[in-house]
Every structure is written in C-alpha cells, then in structure tokens.
Amino acid sequence: MGKFIRSKKLMGIVLMLISFLLIAGCSENGEAKEVETEKITDSVEKDKSAIQAVIEKQFNGPDEEYRELWNTAMDSQTGDMDEEQYNAWLNSPEYKALMDYMSDTYAPYFTDNAYETFSKTDAFLYSFSDQEYKLKTANIEINQNEVEKTLYTFTFQVMYENDIDETETFDFKGEAIVPTAGEIGKYQVDDQERLLEKIR
C-alpha cells in the first residue's frame, strides 16, 4: 500500500514537471515567433527606407554640391592626358572629393555591386544639366511583393519647375530588389526620358 502511494506521488510530481516544461516551451516558442515577426517588420522598414532615400536623393535637385565637385574635378583634367597623367588625375584631391561625395550619398543604400552600377549610370543623372530648374518628389509609395519578399514596386511623382516658374508633374514607377536588409541589389525607374529631355 505504501509503495502504491509513493508511486502515485512520484507520478504526480513527474506530470507536474512535464506540464511546467510544456508551458515554458510554448511560452518560449511564442516569444521566438514574436521576435521573428519583429525582425521581418524591421527588415521591411529598412528596405523601404533605403528605396525612399534613393528616390529622394536622385529626383530632388539638382544637387548643387555635386555640380560644384563635378565641375572642379573636370576643370582639373586636361584634354590631352596620357595614361600616366590620367592615372595621376584619378588620384587627385579633386577627383577623390567627387568620388567620396558620390559614395557618401548613395553607397549606404546599396550592395557593393549595385552601387558600382548605379554610380556609373543613374546617380546624379538629374544634376548634370546647367539649366536652371528645380525638382521635388511627392507621393512616394513603396510596396513589398507578396510572393517575392525581396522585390518591391514603387510609384512617385516629380514636380519640375523651370527658371520662369513653369511647372509640370511627371509620374514614375519602378522596382527594386533588396536581398539584404536596407541594401538594394537592383534598382530601376521606368520611362525617365521625358524628364531628362525637359532638363536638357
């Protein structure tokens, strides 16, 4: 009889311990899911923030500091440079200042490869013209693709104003792939030709 009571008590203690472990496990699992959800939300916010920053930096302008640095770097270059002189120019303070400014402006928002491509094609595209004009972005909307979570589509408007206060609004759409939180791997804006023609 005593053995039966002891084994019954032991069974009760074992069941209680199992219950505690199950409750603790469920609680930790719930917390882990909550942390994972927060990470995903944080990642999406970083991605959208990077895309928005690039749109605003590219389409608000022109960037007067970039223009000054570009002109200074180009003025320090001569038309008949040989290879040695050209390499020396690439190491000049004027050229380095230009490259540093470009990097500081855009590199934090891209993967290394994507920045290299962007810096040679689209960066400061709307600051090259010597015409007098202003560009301002508005109504930027960025959406994550429901299936391809690293793909984002976006739309926005650019208000163009020339030197005699004539204004025109341009609508844009594009997409970006963001493989790492807050670092764009591919960035594309469609149909830019009309605005480029306007500022030329």
Coordinates of C-alpha atoms in Angstrom, one line a residue:
M1 CA 0.0 0.0 0.0
G2 CA 2.8 2.4 0.9
K3 CA 4.6 1.6 -2.4
F4 CA 1.4 2.4 -4.3
I5 CA 1.0 5.8 -2.5
R6 CA 4.7 6.7 -3.1
S7 CA 4.5 5.8 -6.8
K8 CA 1.3 7.8 -7.1
K9 CA 3.1 10.9 -5.6
L10 CA 6.0 10.3 -7.8
M11 CA 3.7 10.1 -10.9
G12 CA 2.1 13.4 -9.8
I13 CA 5.4 15.1 -9.5
V14 CA 6.5 13.8 -12.9
L15 CA 3.3 15.0 -14.5
M16 CA 3.6 18.4 -12.9
L17 CA 7.2 18.8 -14.2
I18 CA 6.1 17.8 -17.7
S19 CA 3.3 20.4 -17.5
F20 CA 5.8 23.1 -16.5
L21 CA 8.2 22.1 -19.3
L22 CA 5.3 22.2 -21.9
I23 CA 4.1 25.6 -20.7
A24 CA 7.7 27.0 -20.7
G25 CA 8.3 25.6 -24.2
C26 CA 5.0 27.1 -25.6
S27 CA 5.9 30.4 -24.0
E28 CA 9.4 30.5 -25.5
N29 CA 8.0 29.4 -28.9
G30 CA 5.6 32.3 -28.7
E31 CA 8.3 34.7 -27.8
A32 CA 10.5 33.4 -30.6
K33 CA 7.7 33.9 -33.2
E34 CA 7.2 37.4 -31.9
V35 CA 10.9 38.2 -32.2
E36 CA 10.9 36.7 -35.7
T37 CA 7.9 38.9 -36.7
E38 CA 9.6 42.0 -35.3
K39 CA 12.8 41.1 -37.3
I40 CA 10.8 40.8 -40.6
T41 CA 8.9 44.1 -39.9
D42 CA 12.2 45.8 -39.1
S43 CA 13.8 44.5 -42.3
V44 CA 10.9 45.6 -44.5
E45 CA 11.0 49.1 -42.9
K46 CA 14.8 49.3 -43.6
D47 CA 14.2 48.2 -47.2
K48 CA 11.5 50.8 -47.8
S49 CA 13.6 53.5 -46.1
A50 CA 16.6 52.7 -48.4
I51 CA 14.4 52.8 -51.5
Q52 CA 12.8 56.1 -50.5
A53 CA 16.1 57.7 -49.7
V54 CA 17.5 56.8 -53.1
I55 CA 14.4 58.1 -54.9
E56 CA 14.6 61.4 -52.9
K57 CA 18.3 61.9 -53.4
Q58 CA 18.1 61.1 -57.2
F59 CA 15.0 63.1 -58.0
N60 CA 15.1 66.1 -55.6
G61 CA 17.5 68.6 -57.1
P62 CA 19.6 69.5 -58.8
D63 CA 22.4 68.6 -56.3
E64 CA 24.4 71.8 -56.2
E65 CA 27.3 70.3 -54.2
Y66 CA 27.6 67.5 -56.7
R67 CA 27.7 70.0 -59.6
E68 CA 30.4 72.0 -57.9
L69 CA 32.6 68.9 -57.2
W70 CA 32.0 67.6 -60.7
N71 CA 33.0 70.9 -62.3
T72 CA 36.1 71.2 -60.1
A73 CA 37.2 67.7 -61.0
M74 CA 36.6 68.2 -64.7
D75 CA 38.4 71.5 -64.7
S76 CA 41.5 69.8 -63.2
Q77 CA 41.5 67.4 -66.1
T78 CA 43.2 68.3 -69.4
G79 CA 42.0 67.0 -72.8
D80 CA 45.3 65.6 -74.0
M81 CA 46.3 63.5 -70.9
D82 CA 48.4 60.4 -71.5
E83 CA 47.8 57.3 -69.4
E84 CA 50.2 58.3 -66.6
Q85 CA 48.7 61.8 -66.3
Y86 CA 45.2 60.3 -66.3
N87 CA 46.1 57.9 -63.5
A88 CA 47.6 60.8 -61.6
W89 CA 44.3 62.7 -62.1
L90 CA 42.3 59.7 -60.7
N91 CA 44.4 60.1 -57.5
S92 CA 43.9 63.9 -57.4
P93 CA 42.2 65.6 -54.4
E94 CA 39.5 67.0 -56.8
Y95 CA 38.6 63.6 -58.2
K96 CA 38.7 61.9 -54.8
A97 CA 36.4 64.6 -53.3
L98 CA 33.9 63.9 -56.1
M99 CA 34.1 60.1 -55.6
D100 CA 33.8 60.4 -51.8
Y101 CA 30.7 62.6 -52.1
M102 CA 29.0 60.1 -54.5
S103 CA 29.8 57.2 -52.2
D104 CA 28.6 59.1 -49.1
T105 CA 25.4 60.0 -50.8
Y106 CA 24.4 56.6 -52.2
A107 CA 26.6 53.7 -51.2
P108 CA 25.0 53.1 -47.7
Y109 CA 21.7 52.1 -49.5
F110 CA 23.2 49.6 -52.0
T111 CA 25.1 46.3 -52.1
D112 CA 28.7 46.9 -53.4
N113 CA 28.0 45.6 -56.9
A114 CA 24.7 47.5 -57.2
Y115 CA 26.3 50.8 -56.1
E116 CA 29.1 50.4 -58.7
T117 CA 26.4 50.0 -61.4
F118 CA 24.2 52.8 -60.1
S119 CA 27.1 55.2 -59.6
K120 CA 28.0 54.9 -63.3
T121 CA 24.5 55.1 -64.7
D122 CA 21.8 56.7 -62.7
A123 CA 23.4 58.6 -59.8
F124 CA 23.1 62.4 -60.1
L125 CA 21.5 61.9 -63.6
Y126 CA 19.3 65.0 -62.9
S127 CA 22.2 67.2 -61.8
F128 CA 24.3 67.2 -65.0
S129 CA 22.3 69.9 -66.8
D130 CA 23.4 73.5 -66.5
Q131 CA 19.9 74.7 -67.0
E132 CA 18.1 76.5 -64.1
Y133 CA 15.4 74.2 -62.7
K134 CA 14.1 72.6 -59.6
L135 CA 12.9 69.0 -59.0
K136 CA 10.8 67.8 -56.0
T137 CA 9.5 64.4 -55.2
A138 CA 6.0 63.7 -53.9
N139 CA 3.6 60.8 -53.2
I140 CA 6.2 58.1 -52.9
E141 CA 4.5 54.7 -52.4
I142 CA 6.5 51.5 -51.9
N143 CA 5.0 48.0 -51.7
Q144 CA 6.6 44.7 -51.0
N145 CA 5.7 41.8 -53.3
E146 CA 3.5 39.3 -51.5
V147 CA 5.3 36.3 -53.1
E148 CA 8.9 37.5 -53.7
K149 CA 9.6 39.2 -50.4
T150 CA 12.8 40.8 -51.6
L151 CA 11.0 42.5 -54.5
Y152 CA 9.5 46.0 -54.1
T153 CA 7.5 48.0 -56.6
F154 CA 7.1 51.8 -56.2
T155 CA 5.4 54.8 -57.7
F156 CA 6.1 58.5 -57.2
Q157 CA 5.8 61.9 -58.7
V158 CA 8.3 64.6 -59.6
M159 CA 7.4 68.3 -59.7
Y160 CA 9.5 70.1 -62.3
E161 CA 9.8 73.9 -62.2
N162 CA 11.9 75.9 -64.7
D163 CA 13.6 79.3 -64.4
I164 CA 10.4 81.2 -65.4
D165 CA 8.2 79.3 -62.8
E166 CA 6.5 77.0 -65.3
T167 CA 5.7 73.7 -63.6
E168 CA 5.0 70.2 -64.8
T169 CA 4.3 66.9 -62.9
F170 CA 5.9 63.6 -64.0
D171 CA 4.7 60.2 -62.9
F172 CA 7.2 57.4 -62.3
K173 CA 7.1 53.7 -61.4
G174 CA 9.9 51.3 -60.8
E175 CA 11.1 48.3 -58.8
A176 CA 13.9 47.3 -56.5
I177 CA 15.3 44.1 -55.3
V178 CA 16.6 44.2 -51.7
P179 CA 18.5 41.0 -50.9
T180 CA 19.9 42.2 -47.6
A181 CA 18.0 44.4 -45.1
G182 CA 18.4 48.0 -46.2
E183 CA 20.8 47.3 -49.1
I184 CA 19.4 47.4 -52.6
G185 CA 20.7 44.9 -55.1
K186 CA 18.8 46.2 -58.1
Y187 CA 17.1 49.5 -58.7
Q188 CA 15.2 50.5 -61.8
V189 CA 12.9 53.5 -62.6
D190 CA 11.0 53.3 -65.9
D191 CA 10.4 56.0 -68.5
Q192 CA 12.8 58.7 -67.4
E193 CA 13.4 60.1 -70.9
R194 CA 10.6 62.8 -70.8
L195 CA 12.0 64.4 -67.6
L196 CA 15.6 64.1 -68.9
E197 CA 14.6 65.9 -72.1
K198 CA 12.9 68.6 -70.1
I199 CA 16.1 69.5 -68.1
R200 CA 18.4 69.3 -71.1

